[in-house]
PDB file of C-alpha atoms in Angstrom:
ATOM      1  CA  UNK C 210      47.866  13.178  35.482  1.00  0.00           C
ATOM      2  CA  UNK C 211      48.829  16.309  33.138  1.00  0.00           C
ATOM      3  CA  UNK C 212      45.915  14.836  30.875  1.00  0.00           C
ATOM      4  CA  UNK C 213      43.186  15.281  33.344  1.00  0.00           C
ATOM      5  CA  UNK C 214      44.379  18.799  34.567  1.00  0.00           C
ATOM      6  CA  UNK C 215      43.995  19.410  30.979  1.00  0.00           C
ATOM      7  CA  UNK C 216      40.608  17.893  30.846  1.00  0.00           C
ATOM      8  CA  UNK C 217      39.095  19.343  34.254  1.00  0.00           C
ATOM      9  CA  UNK C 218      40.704  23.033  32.795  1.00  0.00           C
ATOM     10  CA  UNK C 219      38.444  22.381  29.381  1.00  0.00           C
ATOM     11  CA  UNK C 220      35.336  21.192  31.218  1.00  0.00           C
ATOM     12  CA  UNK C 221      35.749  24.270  34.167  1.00  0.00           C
ATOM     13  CA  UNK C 222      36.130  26.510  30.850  1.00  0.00           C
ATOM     14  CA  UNK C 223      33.050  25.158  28.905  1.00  0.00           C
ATOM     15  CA  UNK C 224      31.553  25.396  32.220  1.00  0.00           C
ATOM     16  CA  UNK C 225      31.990  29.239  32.492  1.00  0.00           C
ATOM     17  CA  UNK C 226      31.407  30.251  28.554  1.00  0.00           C
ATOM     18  CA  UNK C 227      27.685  27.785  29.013  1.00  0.00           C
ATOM     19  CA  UNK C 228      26.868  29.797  31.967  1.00  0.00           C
ATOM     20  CA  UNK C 229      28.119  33.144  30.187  1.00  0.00           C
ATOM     21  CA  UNK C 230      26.156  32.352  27.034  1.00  0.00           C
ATOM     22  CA  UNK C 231      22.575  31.896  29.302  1.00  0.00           C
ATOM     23  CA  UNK C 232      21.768  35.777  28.647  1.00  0.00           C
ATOM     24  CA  UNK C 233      19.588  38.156  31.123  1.00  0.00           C
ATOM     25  CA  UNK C 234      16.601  39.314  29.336  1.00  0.00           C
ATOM     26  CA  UNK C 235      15.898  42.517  32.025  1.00  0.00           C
ATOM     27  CA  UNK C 236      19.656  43.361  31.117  1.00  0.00           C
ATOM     28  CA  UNK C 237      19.041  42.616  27.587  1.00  0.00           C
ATOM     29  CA  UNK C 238      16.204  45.219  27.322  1.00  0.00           C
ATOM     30  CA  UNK C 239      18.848  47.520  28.457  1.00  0.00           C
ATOM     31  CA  UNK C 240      21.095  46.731  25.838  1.00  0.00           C
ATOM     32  CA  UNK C 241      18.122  47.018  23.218  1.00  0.00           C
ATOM     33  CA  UNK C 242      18.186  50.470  23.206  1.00  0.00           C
ATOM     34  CA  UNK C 243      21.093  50.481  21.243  1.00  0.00           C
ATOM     35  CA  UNK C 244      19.149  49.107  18.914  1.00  0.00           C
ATOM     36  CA  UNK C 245      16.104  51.161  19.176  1.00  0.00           C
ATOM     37  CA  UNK C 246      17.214  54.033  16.723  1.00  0.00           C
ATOM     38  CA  UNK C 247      16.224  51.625  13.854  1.00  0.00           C
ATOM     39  CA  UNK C 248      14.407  48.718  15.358  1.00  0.00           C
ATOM     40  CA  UNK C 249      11.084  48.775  17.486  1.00  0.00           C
ATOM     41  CA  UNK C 250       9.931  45.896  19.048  1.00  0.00           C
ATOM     42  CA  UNK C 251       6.171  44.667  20.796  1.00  0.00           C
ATOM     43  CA  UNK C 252       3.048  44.683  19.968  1.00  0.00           C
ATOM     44  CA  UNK C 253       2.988  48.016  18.612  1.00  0.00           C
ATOM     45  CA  UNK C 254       5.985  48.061  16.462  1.00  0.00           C
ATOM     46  CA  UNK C 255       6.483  49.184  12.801  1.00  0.00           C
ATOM     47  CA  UNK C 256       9.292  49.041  10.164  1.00  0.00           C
ATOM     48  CA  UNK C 257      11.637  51.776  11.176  1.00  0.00           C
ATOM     49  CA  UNK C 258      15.266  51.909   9.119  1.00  0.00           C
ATOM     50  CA  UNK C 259      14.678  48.249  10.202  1.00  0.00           C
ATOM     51  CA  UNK C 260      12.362  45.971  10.838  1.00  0.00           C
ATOM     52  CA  UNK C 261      10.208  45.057  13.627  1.00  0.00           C
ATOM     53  CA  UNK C 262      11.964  42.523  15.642  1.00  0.00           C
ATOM     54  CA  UNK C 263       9.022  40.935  17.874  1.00  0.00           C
ATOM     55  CA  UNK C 264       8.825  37.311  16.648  1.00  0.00           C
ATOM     56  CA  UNK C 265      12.549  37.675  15.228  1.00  0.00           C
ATOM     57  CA  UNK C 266      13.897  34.492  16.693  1.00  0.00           C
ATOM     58  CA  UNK C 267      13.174  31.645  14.805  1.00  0.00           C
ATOM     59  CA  UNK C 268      11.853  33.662  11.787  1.00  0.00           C
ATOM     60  CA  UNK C 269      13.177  32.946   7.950  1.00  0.00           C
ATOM     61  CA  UNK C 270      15.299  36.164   7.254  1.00  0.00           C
ATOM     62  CA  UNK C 271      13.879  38.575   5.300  1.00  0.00           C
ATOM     63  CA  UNK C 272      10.044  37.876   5.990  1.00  0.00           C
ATOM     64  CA  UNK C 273       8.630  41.291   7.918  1.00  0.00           C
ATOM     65  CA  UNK C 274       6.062  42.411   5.519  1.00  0.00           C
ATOM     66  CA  UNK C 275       6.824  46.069   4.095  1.00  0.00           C
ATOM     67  CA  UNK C 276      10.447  46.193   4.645  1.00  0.00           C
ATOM     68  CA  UNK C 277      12.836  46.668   1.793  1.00  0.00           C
ATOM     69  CA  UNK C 278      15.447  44.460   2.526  1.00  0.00           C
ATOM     70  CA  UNK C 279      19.199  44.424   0.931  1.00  0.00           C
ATOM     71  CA  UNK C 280      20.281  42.013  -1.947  1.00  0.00           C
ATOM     72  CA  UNK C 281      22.157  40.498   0.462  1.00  0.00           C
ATOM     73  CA  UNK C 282      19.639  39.387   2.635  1.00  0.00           C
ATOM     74  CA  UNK C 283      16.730  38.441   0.303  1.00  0.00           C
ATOM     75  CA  UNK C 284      19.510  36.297  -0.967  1.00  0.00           C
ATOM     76  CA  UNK C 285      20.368  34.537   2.309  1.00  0.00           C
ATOM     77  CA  UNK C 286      16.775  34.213   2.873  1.00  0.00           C
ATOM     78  CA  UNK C 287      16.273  32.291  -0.299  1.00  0.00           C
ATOM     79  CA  UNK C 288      18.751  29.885   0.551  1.00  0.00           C
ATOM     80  CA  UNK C 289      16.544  29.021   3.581  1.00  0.00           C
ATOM     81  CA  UNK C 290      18.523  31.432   6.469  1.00  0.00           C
ATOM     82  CA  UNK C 291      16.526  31.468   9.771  1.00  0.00           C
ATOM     83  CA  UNK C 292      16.947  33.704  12.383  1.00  0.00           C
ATOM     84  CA  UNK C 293      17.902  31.058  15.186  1.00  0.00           C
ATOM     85  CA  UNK C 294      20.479  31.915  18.148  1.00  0.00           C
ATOM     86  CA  UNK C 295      22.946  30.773  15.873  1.00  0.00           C
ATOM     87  CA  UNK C 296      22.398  33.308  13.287  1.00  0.00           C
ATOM     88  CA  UNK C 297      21.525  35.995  14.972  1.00  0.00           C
ATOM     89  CA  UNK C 298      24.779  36.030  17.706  1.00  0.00           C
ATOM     90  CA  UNK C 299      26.895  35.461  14.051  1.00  0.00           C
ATOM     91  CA  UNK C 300      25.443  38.664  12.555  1.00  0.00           C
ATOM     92  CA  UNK C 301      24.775  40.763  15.326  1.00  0.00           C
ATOM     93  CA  UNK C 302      27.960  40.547  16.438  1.00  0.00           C
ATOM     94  CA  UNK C 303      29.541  41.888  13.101  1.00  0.00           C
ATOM     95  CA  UNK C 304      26.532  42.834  10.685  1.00  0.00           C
ATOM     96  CA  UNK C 305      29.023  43.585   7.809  1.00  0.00           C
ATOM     97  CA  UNK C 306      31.527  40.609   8.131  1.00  0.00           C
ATOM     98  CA  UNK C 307      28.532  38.044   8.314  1.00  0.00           C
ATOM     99  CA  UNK C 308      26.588  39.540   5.583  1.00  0.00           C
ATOM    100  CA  UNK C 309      28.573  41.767   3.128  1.00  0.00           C
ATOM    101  CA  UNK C 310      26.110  44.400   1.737  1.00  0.00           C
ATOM    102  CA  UNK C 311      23.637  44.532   4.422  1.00  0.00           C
ATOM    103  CA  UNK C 312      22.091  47.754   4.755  1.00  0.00           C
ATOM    104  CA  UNK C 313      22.563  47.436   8.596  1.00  0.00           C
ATOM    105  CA  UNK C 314      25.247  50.303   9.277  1.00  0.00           C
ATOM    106  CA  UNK C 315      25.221  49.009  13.390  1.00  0.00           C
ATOM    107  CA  UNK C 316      29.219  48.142  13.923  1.00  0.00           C
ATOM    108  CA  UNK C 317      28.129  44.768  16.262  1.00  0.00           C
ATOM    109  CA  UNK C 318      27.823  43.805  19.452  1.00  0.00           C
ATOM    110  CA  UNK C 319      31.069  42.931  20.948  1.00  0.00           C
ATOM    111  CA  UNK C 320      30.676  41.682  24.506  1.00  0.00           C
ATOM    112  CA  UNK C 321      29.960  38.127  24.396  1.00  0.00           C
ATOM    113  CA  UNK C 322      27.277  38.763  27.800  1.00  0.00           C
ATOM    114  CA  UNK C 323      25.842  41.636  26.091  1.00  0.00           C
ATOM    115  CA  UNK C 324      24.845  40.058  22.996  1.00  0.00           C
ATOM    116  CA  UNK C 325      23.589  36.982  24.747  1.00  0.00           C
ATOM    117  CA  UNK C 326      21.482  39.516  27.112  1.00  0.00           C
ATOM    118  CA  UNK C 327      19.787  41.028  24.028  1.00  0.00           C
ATOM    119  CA  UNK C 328      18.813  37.316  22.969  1.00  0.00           C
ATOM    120  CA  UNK C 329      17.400  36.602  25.596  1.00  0.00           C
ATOM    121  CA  UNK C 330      15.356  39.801  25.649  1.00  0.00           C
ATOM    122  CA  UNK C 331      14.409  38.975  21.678  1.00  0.00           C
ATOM    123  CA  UNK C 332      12.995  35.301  23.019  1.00  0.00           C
ATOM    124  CA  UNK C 333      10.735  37.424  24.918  1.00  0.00           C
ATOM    125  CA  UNK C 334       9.096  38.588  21.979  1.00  0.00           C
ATOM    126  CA  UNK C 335       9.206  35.149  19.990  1.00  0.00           C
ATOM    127  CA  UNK C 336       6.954  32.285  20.006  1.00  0.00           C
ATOM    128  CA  UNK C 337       6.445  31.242  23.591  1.00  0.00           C
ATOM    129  CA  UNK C 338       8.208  34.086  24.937  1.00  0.00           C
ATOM    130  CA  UNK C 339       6.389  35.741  28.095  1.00  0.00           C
ATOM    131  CA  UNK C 340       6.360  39.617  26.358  1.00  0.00           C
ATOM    132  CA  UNK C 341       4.383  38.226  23.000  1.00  0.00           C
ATOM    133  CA  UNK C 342       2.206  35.849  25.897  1.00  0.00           C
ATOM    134  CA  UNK C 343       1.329  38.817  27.883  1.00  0.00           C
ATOM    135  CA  UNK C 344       0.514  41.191  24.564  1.00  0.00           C
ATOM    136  CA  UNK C 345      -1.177  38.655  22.248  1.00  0.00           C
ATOM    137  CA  UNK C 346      -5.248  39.030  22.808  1.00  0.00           C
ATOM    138  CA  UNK C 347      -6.669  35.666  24.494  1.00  0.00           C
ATOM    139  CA  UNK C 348      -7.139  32.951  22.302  1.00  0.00           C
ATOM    140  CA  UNK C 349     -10.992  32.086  20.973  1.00  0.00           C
ATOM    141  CA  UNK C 350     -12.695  29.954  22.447  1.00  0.00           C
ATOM    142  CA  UNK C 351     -12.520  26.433  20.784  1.00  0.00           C
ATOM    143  CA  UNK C 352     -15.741  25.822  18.284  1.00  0.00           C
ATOM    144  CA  UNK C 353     -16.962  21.853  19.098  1.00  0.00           C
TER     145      UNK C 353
END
């Protein structure tokens, strides 16, 4: 009996951090500006103090063209780092402490809503993501 009060605890629990990891892009774009003193992102974005974040999710690290990136990073990009959900939550929650000697001064994102939020918002601006959909120019037409 103890067992499965244990178990139903666990699965409630998993239950709530599942539903607290789905992230709000509208509240995410919120959160962005945080971000915005060294990051643009859209269809008119350039390299600021960092780089242009539209199409960051599922990017290799490292890749935007005209950035000078740190040691550190041009590193982990060699080694095949990509900038999946995964990655990104790890180092923007604690730039320094996931990548010692990143140039990225930003202390982290520390509420675990918050930094799911500004995913969310990113995957707007990634491949199939309805911000780069609306702002990429219609595809050509098919030559036959």
């Amino acid at each position: 009996m103890r067992l499965t009060t244990i178990l139903a605890g666990a699965l409630a629990l998993g239950a709530a951090q599942a539903a607290l990891a789905e992230g709000d892009p509208a509240a995410g774009e919120k959160a962005f500006r945080k971000c915005q003193a060294c990051h643009q992102i859209g269809a008119e974005a350039q390299n600021k103090t960092g780089p242009i974040l539209t199409g960051v999710v599922g990017r290799p690290a490292a890749s935007v063209e005209g950035f000078s990136y740190s040691k550190t990073l041009t590193e982990a990009a060699a080694g095949g780092l990509v900038w999946d959900h995964a990655a990104l939550e790890n180092f923007l929650a604690n730039p320094r402490k996931a990548m010692p000697g990143t140039k990225m001064a930003f202390p982290g994102i520390k509420k675990p809503q918050e930094l799911a939020d500004i995913l969310a918002y990113l995957d707007t601006f990634s491949e199939g993501g309805t911000q780069e959909a609306e702002e990429a120019p219609a595809a050509a037409p098919a030559e036959g």
